[in-house]
């Protein structure tokens, strides 16, 4: 028995990332099959049924509506439920999948989401393969939930982590491409620009950022006219401004409303969150320490969710990526270990079928319990960034800027 266990451990140590890669490919296949085989879904009582993988259909038809010179930010009830809320550039880029049969396109979309995060974690500096594997395993079920809903959250998390990893390697062209593209998917992706304060070559970073911003802003001109593109941007802005006032999400703002009945505190809470988020940047001397930079990456990922007025349960793959990076970027700590376990239980397992449906539907979801541990961990990160001393050897293979 001990010999077999020893062989299994040696195999894990030697092939941990390959095993996790297989797991991420497997859940992408499983999620695609579930969507393709599932029956129609009704989103409002008495409403018309829509195909189960509705979000994928929204992205797919956004390309067709774009090339047909339609306002892509209007409802198209004959094609899908709900509105398209991303940029014209993303609609154009999704054309790479739109022309494919759904069987192939949906699978590739799931793989883009899951493997982008895998690639980002794989490229992180200062962590050995085993720690990277643990981060990815920690996020596995949350990734499955996200791709079961065919959303873009895995891609958002992956692009942010990739941007950081590439910036650490001074590959600024690709790093800024990741951040700018994430912005053109969901505008809160722009939060990741803050990580560039840690690196030299600010003019290069600004130059590449400007290039990619203009590139993605204008690339839809390949299929639409200038006046039509301007109309689309006006329509997108109108949608985003009205969308912001419509909800609070599974977030800090959501808890302020459901727990304390303080709907008017949204702007104050967001401002306080921004100030706390930026506060660790005052400690410029810590920029040279890789652990500090990794914790800031974790802070970015979690902030994107807990202060997002549209955060949903599938959005939490972004926050879970941050929590995993936060924990495994440091030496083991009893308090952090408890927070990690509670995060897994309250964020991932609380919405699973292991929890009785009445508890999920009457307590977990209405009171935004999924947001609680992400908020707690984020405050812990801010505390650690400000009050803990960092050393260049605080994670394996750490190097200074």
mmCIF file of N, CA, C and O in Angstrom, residues 12-98:
data_model
loop_
_atom_site.group_PDB
_atom_site.id
_atom_site.type_symbol
_atom_site.label_atom_id
_atom_site.label_comp_id
_atom_site.label_asym_id
_atom_site.label_seq_id
_atom_site.Cartn_x
_atom_site.Cartn_y
_atom_site.Cartn_z
ATOM 1 N N UNK A 12 2.250 12.112 -9.497
ATOM 2 C CA UNK A 12 1.631 13.426 -9.361
ATOM 3 C C UNK A 12 2.682 14.522 -9.441
ATOM 4 O O UNK A 12 2.504 15.510 -10.159
ATOM 5 N N UNK A 13 3.763 14.375 -8.707
ATOM 6 C CA UNK A 13 4.812 15.397 -8.704
ATOM 7 C C UNK A 13 5.394 15.605 -10.102
ATOM 8 O O UNK A 13 5.754 16.724 -10.466
ATOM 9 N N UNK A 14 5.474 14.537 -10.867
ATOM 10 C CA UNK A 14 6.092 14.626 -12.190
ATOM 11 C C UNK A 14 5.123 15.114 -13.262
ATOM 12 O O UNK A 14 5.554 15.692 -14.269
ATOM 13 N N UNK A 15 3.833 14.868 -13.067
ATOM 14 C CA UNK A 15 2.870 15.146 -14.136
ATOM 15 C C UNK A 15 1.675 15.979 -13.662
ATOM 16 O O UNK A 15 0.625 15.973 -14.307
ATOM 17 N N UNK A 16 1.826 16.722 -12.571
ATOM 18 C CA UNK A 16 0.665 17.406 -11.987
ATOM 19 C C UNK A 16 -0.016 18.356 -12.962
ATOM 20 O O UNK A 16 -1.246 18.365 -13.083
ATOM 21 N N UNK A 17 0.758 19.156 -13.690
ATOM 22 C CA UNK A 17 0.145 20.102 -14.616
ATOM 23 C C UNK A 17 -0.530 19.401 -15.787
ATOM 24 O O UNK A 17 -1.580 19.845 -16.272
ATOM 25 N N UNK A 18 0.047 18.293 -16.237
ATOM 26 C CA UNK A 18 -0.582 17.531 -17.317
ATOM 27 C C UNK A 18 -1.906 16.933 -16.866
ATOM 28 O O UNK A 18 -2.892 16.914 -17.632
ATOM 29 N N UNK A 19 -1.944 16.469 -15.619
ATOM 30 C CA UNK A 19 -3.184 15.914 -15.070
ATOM 31 C C UNK A 19 -4.261 16.991 -14.994
ATOM 32 O O UNK A 19 -5.414 16.779 -15.383
ATOM 33 N N UNK A 20 -3.871 18.167 -14.511
ATOM 34 C CA UNK A 20 -4.832 19.266 -14.393
ATOM 35 C C UNK A 20 -5.279 19.747 -15.769
ATOM 36 O O UNK A 20 -6.454 20.069 -15.974
ATOM 37 N N UNK A 21 -4.362 19.779 -16.725
ATOM 38 C CA UNK A 21 -4.732 20.153 -18.093
ATOM 39 C C UNK A 21 -5.792 19.203 -18.631
ATOM 40 O O UNK A 21 -6.785 19.637 -19.238
ATOM 41 N N UNK A 22 -5.611 17.918 -18.410
ATOM 42 C CA UNK A 22 -6.604 16.930 -18.837
ATOM 43 C C UNK A 22 -7.949 17.203 -18.175
ATOM 44 O O UNK A 22 -9.007 17.126 -18.817
ATOM 45 N N UNK A 23 -7.931 17.545 -16.876
ATOM 46 C CA UNK A 23 -9.166 17.825 -16.154
ATOM 47 C C UNK A 23 -9.889 19.035 -16.749
ATOM 48 O O UNK A 23 -11.121 19.031 -16.897
ATOM 49 N N UNK A 24 -9.140 20.070 -17.123
ATOM 50 C CA UNK A 24 -9.755 21.267 -17.694
ATOM 51 C C UNK A 24 -10.328 20.994 -19.089
ATOM 52 O O UNK A 24 -11.385 21.528 -19.444
ATOM 53 N N UNK A 25 -9.646 20.180 -19.858
ATOM 54 C CA UNK A 25 -10.184 19.793 -21.167
ATOM 55 C C UNK A 25 -11.444 18.955 -20.983
ATOM 56 O O UNK A 25 -12.439 19.132 -21.686
ATOM 57 N N UNK A 26 -11.407 18.057 -20.002
ATOM 58 C CA UNK A 26 -12.546 17.174 -19.752
ATOM 59 C C UNK A 26 -13.789 17.955 -19.354
ATOM 60 O O UNK A 26 -14.889 17.705 -19.884
ATOM 61 N N UNK A 27 -13.653 18.916 -18.440
ATOM 62 C CA UNK A 27 -14.849 19.669 -18.029
ATOM 63 C C UNK A 27 -15.373 20.531 -19.177
ATOM 64 O O UNK A 27 -16.579 20.789 -19.266
ATOM 65 N N UNK A 28 -14.480 20.958 -20.072
ATOM 66 C CA UNK A 28 -14.932 21.723 -21.234
ATOM 67 C C UNK A 28 -15.791 20.866 -22.142
ATOM 68 O O UNK A 28 -16.819 21.325 -22.672
ATOM 69 N N UNK A 29 -15.395 19.613 -22.326
ATOM 70 C CA UNK A 29 -16.167 18.673 -23.147
ATOM 71 C C UNK A 29 -17.500 18.359 -22.475
ATOM 72 O O UNK A 29 -18.566 18.360 -23.114
ATOM 73 N N UNK A 30 -17.438 18.081 -21.173
ATOM 74 C CA UNK A 30 -18.654 17.732 -20.426
ATOM 75 C C UNK A 30 -19.655 18.887 -20.461
ATOM 76 O O UNK A 30 -20.853 18.680 -20.709
ATOM 77 N N UNK A 31 -19.173 20.108 -20.237
ATOM 78 C CA UNK A 31 -20.074 21.269 -20.238
ATOM 79 C C UNK A 31 -20.708 21.482 -21.613
ATOM 80 O O UNK A 31 -21.894 21.820 -21.722
ATOM 81 N N UNK A 32 -19.922 21.282 -22.668
ATOM 82 C CA UNK A 32 -20.456 21.421 -24.024
ATOM 83 C C UNK A 32 -21.529 20.366 -24.292
ATOM 84 O O UNK A 32 -22.594 20.671 -24.852
ATOM 85 N N UNK A 33 -21.272 19.133 -23.883
ATOM 86 C CA UNK A 33 -22.256 18.059 -24.082
ATOM 87 C C UNK A 33 -23.534 18.334 -23.297
ATOM 88 O O UNK A 33 -24.640 18.105 -23.793
ATOM 89 N N UNK A 34 -23.382 18.833 -22.063
ATOM 90 C CA UNK A 34 -24.568 19.155 -21.267
ATOM 91 C C UNK A 34 -25.425 20.203 -21.966
ATOM 92 O O UNK A 34 -26.656 20.081 -22.025
ATOM 93 N N UNK A 35 -24.777 21.233 -22.484
ATOM 94 C CA UNK A 35 -25.519 22.282 -23.156
ATOM 95 C C UNK A 35 -26.201 21.809 -24.419
ATOM 96 O O UNK A 35 -27.354 22.165 -24.694
ATOM 97 N N UNK A 36 -25.504 20.986 -25.190
ATOM 98 C CA UNK A 36 -26.044 20.514 -26.462
ATOM 99 C C UNK A 36 -27.186 19.528 -26.271
ATOM 100 O O UNK A 36 -28.108 19.455 -27.097
ATOM 101 N N UNK A 37 -27.126 18.740 -25.183
ATOM 102 C CA UNK A 37 -28.135 17.702 -24.962
ATOM 103 C C UNK A 37 -29.292 18.174 -24.101
ATOM 104 O O UNK A 37 -30.322 17.501 -24.034
ATOM 105 N N UNK A 38 -29.126 19.322 -23.435
ATOM 106 C CA UNK A 38 -30.179 19.814 -22.547
ATOM 107 C C UNK A 38 -31.385 20.294 -23.342
ATOM 108 O O UNK A 38 -31.273 20.709 -24.499
ATOM 109 N N UNK A 39 -32.515 20.265 -22.705
ATOM 110 C CA UNK A 39 -33.733 20.749 -23.329
ATOM 111 C C UNK A 39 -33.818 22.262 -23.286
ATOM 112 O O UNK A 39 -32.972 22.933 -22.683
ATOM 113 N N UNK A 40 -34.825 22.843 -23.913
ATOM 114 C CA UNK A 40 -34.994 24.304 -23.921
ATOM 115 C C UNK A 40 -35.180 24.849 -22.500
ATOM 116 O O UNK A 40 -35.624 24.142 -21.593
ATOM 117 N N UNK A 41 -34.863 26.121 -22.342
ATOM 118 C CA UNK A 41 -34.964 26.783 -21.042
ATOM 119 C C UNK A 41 -35.883 27.997 -21.170
ATOM 120 O O UNK A 41 -35.814 28.738 -22.146
ATOM 121 N N UNK A 42 -36.733 28.173 -20.166
ATOM 122 C CA UNK A 42 -37.625 29.331 -20.115
ATOM 123 C C UNK A 42 -37.085 30.288 -19.059
ATOM 124 O O UNK A 42 -36.873 29.909 -17.909
ATOM 125 N N UNK A 43 -36.857 31.548 -19.440
ATOM 126 C CA UNK A 43 -36.212 32.504 -18.546
ATOM 127 C C UNK A 43 -37.200 33.331 -17.731
ATOM 128 O O UNK A 43 -36.838 33.880 -16.690
ATOM 129 N N UNK A 44 -38.430 33.463 -18.198
ATOM 130 C CA UNK A 44 -39.475 34.149 -17.439
ATOM 131 C C UNK A 44 -40.728 33.282 -17.482
ATOM 132 O O UNK A 44 -40.981 32.601 -18.486
ATOM 133 N N UNK A 45 -41.489 33.265 -16.399
ATOM 134 C CA UNK A 45 -42.709 32.444 -16.380
ATOM 135 C C UNK A 45 -43.623 32.767 -17.558
ATOM 136 O O UNK A 45 -43.934 33.935 -17.821
ATOM 137 N N UNK A 46 -43.992 31.734 -18.271
ATOM 138 C CA UNK A 46 -44.870 31.907 -19.416
ATOM 139 C C UNK A 46 -44.173 32.379 -20.669
ATOM 140 O O UNK A 46 -44.817 32.569 -21.704
ATOM 141 N N UNK A 47 -42.858 32.588 -20.605
ATOM 142 C CA UNK A 47 -42.117 33.068 -21.758
ATOM 143 C C UNK A 47 -41.805 31.960 -22.749
ATOM 144 O O UNK A 47 -42.002 30.777 -22.467
ATOM 145 N N UNK A 48 -41.262 32.339 -23.883
ATOM 146 C CA UNK A 48 -40.915 31.364 -24.900
ATOM 147 C C UNK A 48 -39.638 30.633 -24.499
ATOM 148 O O UNK A 48 -38.765 31.194 -23.827
ATOM 149 N N UNK A 49 -39.497 29.386 -24.880
ATOM 150 C CA UNK A 49 -38.293 28.632 -24.534
ATOM 151 C C UNK A 49 -37.120 28.992 -25.452
ATOM 152 O O UNK A 49 -37.306 29.315 -26.624
ATOM 153 N N UNK A 50 -35.925 28.961 -24.875
ATOM 154 C CA UNK A 50 -34.703 29.218 -25.633
ATOM 155 C C UNK A 50 -33.725 28.078 -25.404
ATOM 156 O O UNK A 50 -33.792 27.363 -24.397
ATOM 157 N N UNK A 51 -32.802 27.953 -26.321
ATOM 158 C CA UNK A 51 -31.798 26.907 -26.239
ATOM 159 C C UNK A 51 -30.982 27.065 -24.962
ATOM 160 O O UNK A 51 -30.784 28.175 -24.465
ATOM 161 N N UNK A 52 -30.521 25.967 -24.383
ATOM 162 C CA UNK A 52 -29.892 25.979 -23.063
ATOM 163 C C UNK A 52 -28.646 26.858 -23.022
ATOM 164 O O UNK A 52 -28.431 27.590 -22.056
ATOM 165 N N UNK A 53 -27.819 26.811 -24.063
ATOM 166 C CA UNK A 53 -26.570 27.577 -24.048
ATOM 167 C C UNK A 53 -26.805 28.963 -24.658
ATOM 168 O O UNK A 53 -26.153 29.387 -25.599
ATOM 169 N N UNK A 54 -27.707 29.704 -24.017
ATOM 170 C CA UNK A 54 -28.176 30.976 -24.551
ATOM 171 C C UNK A 54 -27.069 32.019 -24.661
ATOM 172 O O UNK A 54 -27.031 32.793 -25.619
ATOM 173 N N UNK A 55 -26.165 32.066 -23.679
ATOM 174 C CA UNK A 55 -25.105 33.080 -23.726
ATOM 175 C C UNK A 55 -24.221 32.908 -24.957
ATOM 176 O O UNK A 55 -23.812 33.888 -25.579
ATOM 177 N N UNK A 56 -23.920 31.663 -25.284
ATOM 178 C CA UNK A 56 -23.142 31.410 -26.498
ATOM 179 C C UNK A 56 -23.891 31.911 -27.728
ATOM 180 O O UNK A 56 -23.294 32.492 -28.643
ATOM 181 N N UNK A 57 -25.203 31.716 -27.741
ATOM 182 C CA UNK A 57 -26.005 32.176 -28.875
ATOM 183 C C UNK A 57 -26.016 33.709 -28.964
ATOM 184 O O UNK A 57 -26.028 34.269 -30.058
ATOM 185 N N UNK A 58 -26.004 34.379 -27.810
ATOM 186 C CA UNK A 58 -25.927 35.841 -27.821
ATOM 187 C C UNK A 58 -24.640 36.289 -28.506
ATOM 188 O O UNK A 58 -24.641 37.174 -29.368
ATOM 189 N N UNK A 59 -23.517 35.664 -28.119
ATOM 190 C CA UNK A 59 -22.236 36.025 -28.724
ATOM 191 C C UNK A 59 -22.219 35.683 -30.214
ATOM 192 O O UNK A 59 -21.747 36.457 -31.045
ATOM 193 N N UNK A 60 -22.742 34.506 -30.532
ATOM 194 C CA UNK A 60 -22.726 34.051 -31.922
ATOM 195 C C UNK A 60 -23.519 34.985 -32.818
ATOM 196 O O UNK A 60 -23.020 35.413 -33.877
ATOM 197 N N UNK A 61 -24.728 35.332 -32.409
ATOM 198 C CA UNK A 61 -25.571 36.162 -33.261
ATOM 199 C C UNK A 61 -25.146 37.623 -33.251
ATOM 200 O O UNK A 61 -25.514 38.376 -34.165
ATOM 201 N N UNK A 62 -24.366 38.036 -32.237
ATOM 202 C CA UNK A 62 -23.874 39.416 -32.253
ATOM 203 C C UNK A 62 -23.029 39.663 -33.503
ATOM 204 O O UNK A 62 -23.050 40.765 -34.073
ATOM 205 N N UNK A 63 -22.295 38.655 -33.950
ATOM 206 C CA UNK A 63 -21.502 38.798 -35.164
ATOM 207 C C UNK A 63 -22.404 38.974 -36.381
ATOM 208 O O UNK A 63 -22.175 39.872 -37.205
ATOM 209 N N UNK A 64 -23.437 38.145 -36.492
ATOM 210 C CA UNK A 64 -24.338 38.248 -37.642
ATOM 211 C C UNK A 64 -25.096 39.576 -37.640
ATOM 212 O O UNK A 64 -25.279 40.199 -38.684
ATOM 213 N N UNK A 65 -25.525 39.998 -36.458
ATOM 214 C CA UNK A 65 -26.221 41.292 -36.374
ATOM 215 C C UNK A 65 -25.285 42.441 -36.727
ATOM 216 O O UNK A 65 -25.704 43.434 -37.326
ATOM 217 N N UNK A 66 -24.013 42.303 -36.354
ATOM 218 C CA UNK A 66 -23.024 43.335 -36.672
ATOM 219 C C UNK A 66 -22.858 43.473 -38.179
ATOM 220 O O UNK A 66 -22.923 44.586 -38.725
ATOM 221 N N UNK A 67 -22.622 42.372 -38.855
ATOM 222 C CA UNK A 67 -22.369 42.438 -40.303
ATOM 223 C C UNK A 67 -23.632 42.774 -41.087
ATOM 224 O O UNK A 67 -23.554 43.180 -42.248
ATOM 225 N N UNK A 68 -24.793 42.623 -40.448
ATOM 226 C CA UNK A 68 -26.056 43.005 -41.091
ATOM 227 C C UNK A 68 -26.425 44.456 -40.814
ATOM 228 O O UNK A 68 -27.533 44.887 -41.119
ATOM 229 N N UNK A 69 -25.486 45.207 -40.211
ATOM 230 C CA UNK A 69 -25.685 46.632 -39.911
ATOM 231 C C UNK A 69 -26.865 46.896 -38.985
ATOM 232 O O UNK A 69 -27.553 47.915 -39.103
ATOM 233 N N UNK A 70 -27.092 45.993 -38.049
ATOM 234 C CA UNK A 70 -28.132 46.185 -37.054
ATOM 235 C C UNK A 70 -27.521 46.768 -35.778
ATOM 236 O O UNK A 70 -26.308 46.686 -35.565
ATOM 237 N N UNK A 71 -28.361 47.352 -34.956
ATOM 238 C CA UNK A 71 -27.917 47.796 -33.636
ATOM 239 C C UNK A 71 -27.820 46.550 -32.751
ATOM 240 O O UNK A 71 -28.840 46.002 -32.313
ATOM 241 N N UNK A 72 -26.611 46.108 -32.493
ATOM 242 C CA UNK A 72 -26.416 44.833 -31.791
ATOM 243 C C UNK A 72 -26.827 44.898 -30.326
ATOM 244 O O UNK A 72 -26.845 43.856 -29.641
ATOM 245 N N UNK A 73 -27.170 46.093 -29.826
ATOM 246 C CA UNK A 73 -27.537 46.257 -28.418
ATOM 247 C C UNK A 73 -29.054 46.309 -28.208
ATOM 248 O O UNK A 73 -29.520 46.738 -27.159
ATOM 249 N N UNK A 74 -29.782 45.842 -29.196
ATOM 250 C CA UNK A 74 -31.228 45.706 -29.089
ATOM 251 C C UNK A 74 -31.576 44.239 -28.823
ATOM 252 O O UNK A 74 -30.759 43.345 -28.997
ATOM 253 N N UNK A 75 -32.810 44.014 -28.420
ATOM 254 C CA UNK A 75 -33.281 42.640 -28.209
ATOM 255 C C UNK A 75 -33.570 41.970 -29.550
ATOM 256 O O UNK A 75 -34.103 42.604 -30.458
ATOM 257 N N UNK A 76 -33.200 40.694 -29.646
ATOM 258 C CA UNK A 76 -33.489 39.887 -30.833
ATOM 259 C C UNK A 76 -34.147 38.593 -30.366
ATOM 260 O O UNK A 76 -33.513 37.522 -30.334
ATOM 261 N N UNK A 77 -35.411 38.669 -29.968
ATOM 262 C CA UNK A 77 -36.077 37.518 -29.341
ATOM 263 C C UNK A 77 -36.182 36.287 -30.232
ATOM 264 O O UNK A 77 -36.355 35.179 -29.717
ATOM 265 N N UNK A 78 -36.086 36.453 -31.543
ATOM 266 C CA UNK A 78 -36.137 35.287 -32.424
ATOM 267 C C UNK A 78 -34.824 34.506 -32.429
ATOM 268 O O UNK A 78 -34.781 33.364 -32.909
ATOM 269 N N UNK A 79 -33.750 35.120 -31.915
ATOM 270 C CA UNK A 79 -32.437 34.474 -31.932
ATOM 271 C C UNK A 79 -31.980 34.013 -30.555
ATOM 272 O O UNK A 79 -31.347 32.958 -30.423
ATOM 273 N N UNK A 80 -32.270 34.822 -29.517
ATOM 274 C CA UNK A 80 -31.794 34.484 -28.172
ATOM 275 C C UNK A 80 -32.525 35.339 -27.152
ATOM 276 O O UNK A 80 -33.183 36.326 -27.486
ATOM 277 N N UNK A 81 -32.354 34.971 -25.886
ATOM 278 C CA UNK A 81 -32.906 35.748 -24.783
ATOM 279 C C UNK A 81 -31.858 36.753 -24.296
ATOM 280 O O UNK A 81 -30.680 36.465 -24.281
ATOM 281 N N UNK A 82 -32.299 37.920 -23.873
ATOM 282 C CA UNK A 82 -31.469 38.945 -23.242
ATOM 283 C C UNK A 82 -30.625 39.722 -24.262
ATOM 284 O O UNK A 82 -30.604 39.412 -25.460
ATOM 285 N N UNK A 83 -29.915 40.723 -23.747
ATOM 286 C CA UNK A 83 -29.159 41.657 -24.576
ATOM 287 C C UNK A 83 -27.692 41.266 -24.695
ATOM 288 O O UNK A 83 -27.114 40.665 -23.788
ATOM 289 N N UNK A 84 -27.094 41.660 -25.803
ATOM 290 C CA UNK A 84 -25.641 41.609 -25.973
ATOM 291 C C UNK A 84 -25.071 42.864 -25.323
ATOM 292 O O UNK A 84 -25.534 43.977 -25.583
ATOM 293 N N UNK A 85 -24.031 42.706 -24.461
ATOM 294 C CA UNK A 85 -23.544 43.842 -23.678
ATOM 295 C C UNK A 85 -22.048 44.104 -23.846
ATOM 296 O O UNK A 85 -21.475 44.884 -23.087
ATOM 297 N N UNK A 86 -21.417 43.446 -24.817
ATOM 298 C CA UNK A 86 -19.980 43.621 -24.998
ATOM 299 C C UNK A 86 -19.714 44.570 -26.172
ATOM 300 O O UNK A 86 -20.619 45.117 -26.762
ATOM 301 N N UNK A 87 -18.454 44.744 -26.514
ATOM 302 C CA UNK A 87 -18.082 45.731 -27.534
ATOM 303 C C UNK A 87 -18.348 45.227 -28.954
ATOM 304 O O UNK A 87 -18.465 44.017 -29.190
ATOM 305 N N UNK A 88 -18.410 46.146 -29.919
ATOM 306 C CA UNK A 88 -18.478 45.731 -31.327
ATOM 307 C C UNK A 88 -17.272 44.886 -31.728
ATOM 308 O O UNK A 88 -17.403 43.968 -32.544
ATOM 309 N N UNK A 89 -16.107 45.194 -31.168
ATOM 310 C CA UNK A 89 -14.901 44.432 -31.504
ATOM 311 C C UNK A 89 -15.040 42.977 -31.086
ATOM 312 O O UNK A 89 -14.633 42.068 -31.820
ATOM 313 N N UNK A 90 -15.611 42.729 -29.909
ATOM 314 C CA UNK A 90 -15.783 41.344 -29.465
ATOM 315 C C UNK A 90 -16.776 40.623 -30.365
ATOM 316 O O UNK A 90 -16.601 39.433 -30.675
ATOM 317 N N UNK A 91 -17.824 41.316 -30.779
ATOM 318 C CA UNK A 91 -18.784 40.701 -31.707
ATOM 319 C C UNK A 91 -18.091 40.279 -32.994
ATOM 320 O O UNK A 91 -18.355 39.199 -33.537
ATOM 321 N N UNK A 92 -17.192 41.140 -33.492
ATOM 322 C CA UNK A 92 -16.459 40.808 -34.705
ATOM 323 C C UNK A 92 -15.533 39.616 -34.476
ATOM 324 O O UNK A 92 -15.489 38.688 -35.294
ATOM 325 N N UNK A 93 -14.809 39.630 -33.370
ATOM 326 C CA UNK A 93 -13.884 38.537 -33.069
ATOM 327 C C UNK A 93 -14.605 37.209 -32.906
ATOM 328 O O UNK A 93 -14.069 36.154 -33.252
ATOM 329 N N UNK A 94 -15.833 37.262 -32.385
ATOM 330 C CA UNK A 94 -16.570 36.015 -32.189
ATOM 331 C C UNK A 94 -16.988 35.391 -33.512
ATOM 332 O O UNK A 94 -17.413 34.235 -33.564
ATOM 333 N N UNK A 95 -16.841 36.159 -34.587
ATOM 334 C CA UNK A 95 -17.105 35.589 -35.904
ATOM 335 C C UNK A 95 -16.241 34.379 -36.210
ATOM 336 O O UNK A 95 -16.607 33.538 -37.047
ATOM 337 N N UNK A 96 -15.089 34.270 -35.533
ATOM 338 C CA UNK A 96 -14.232 33.100 -35.711
ATOM 339 C C UNK A 96 -14.946 31.809 -35.312
ATOM 340 O O UNK A 96 -14.647 30.729 -35.830
ATOM 341 N N UNK A 97 -15.905 31.927 -34.367
ATOM 342 C CA UNK A 97 -16.674 30.759 -33.930
ATOM 343 C C UNK A 97 -18.083 30.734 -34.501
ATOM 344 O O UNK A 97 -18.685 29.668 -34.605
ATOM 345 N N UNK A 98 -18.606 31.902 -34.873
ATOM 346 C CA UNK A 98 -20.017 31.995 -35.265
ATOM 347 C C UNK A 98 -20.353 31.146 -36.488
ATOM 348 O O UNK A 98 -21.459 30.597 -36.584
#
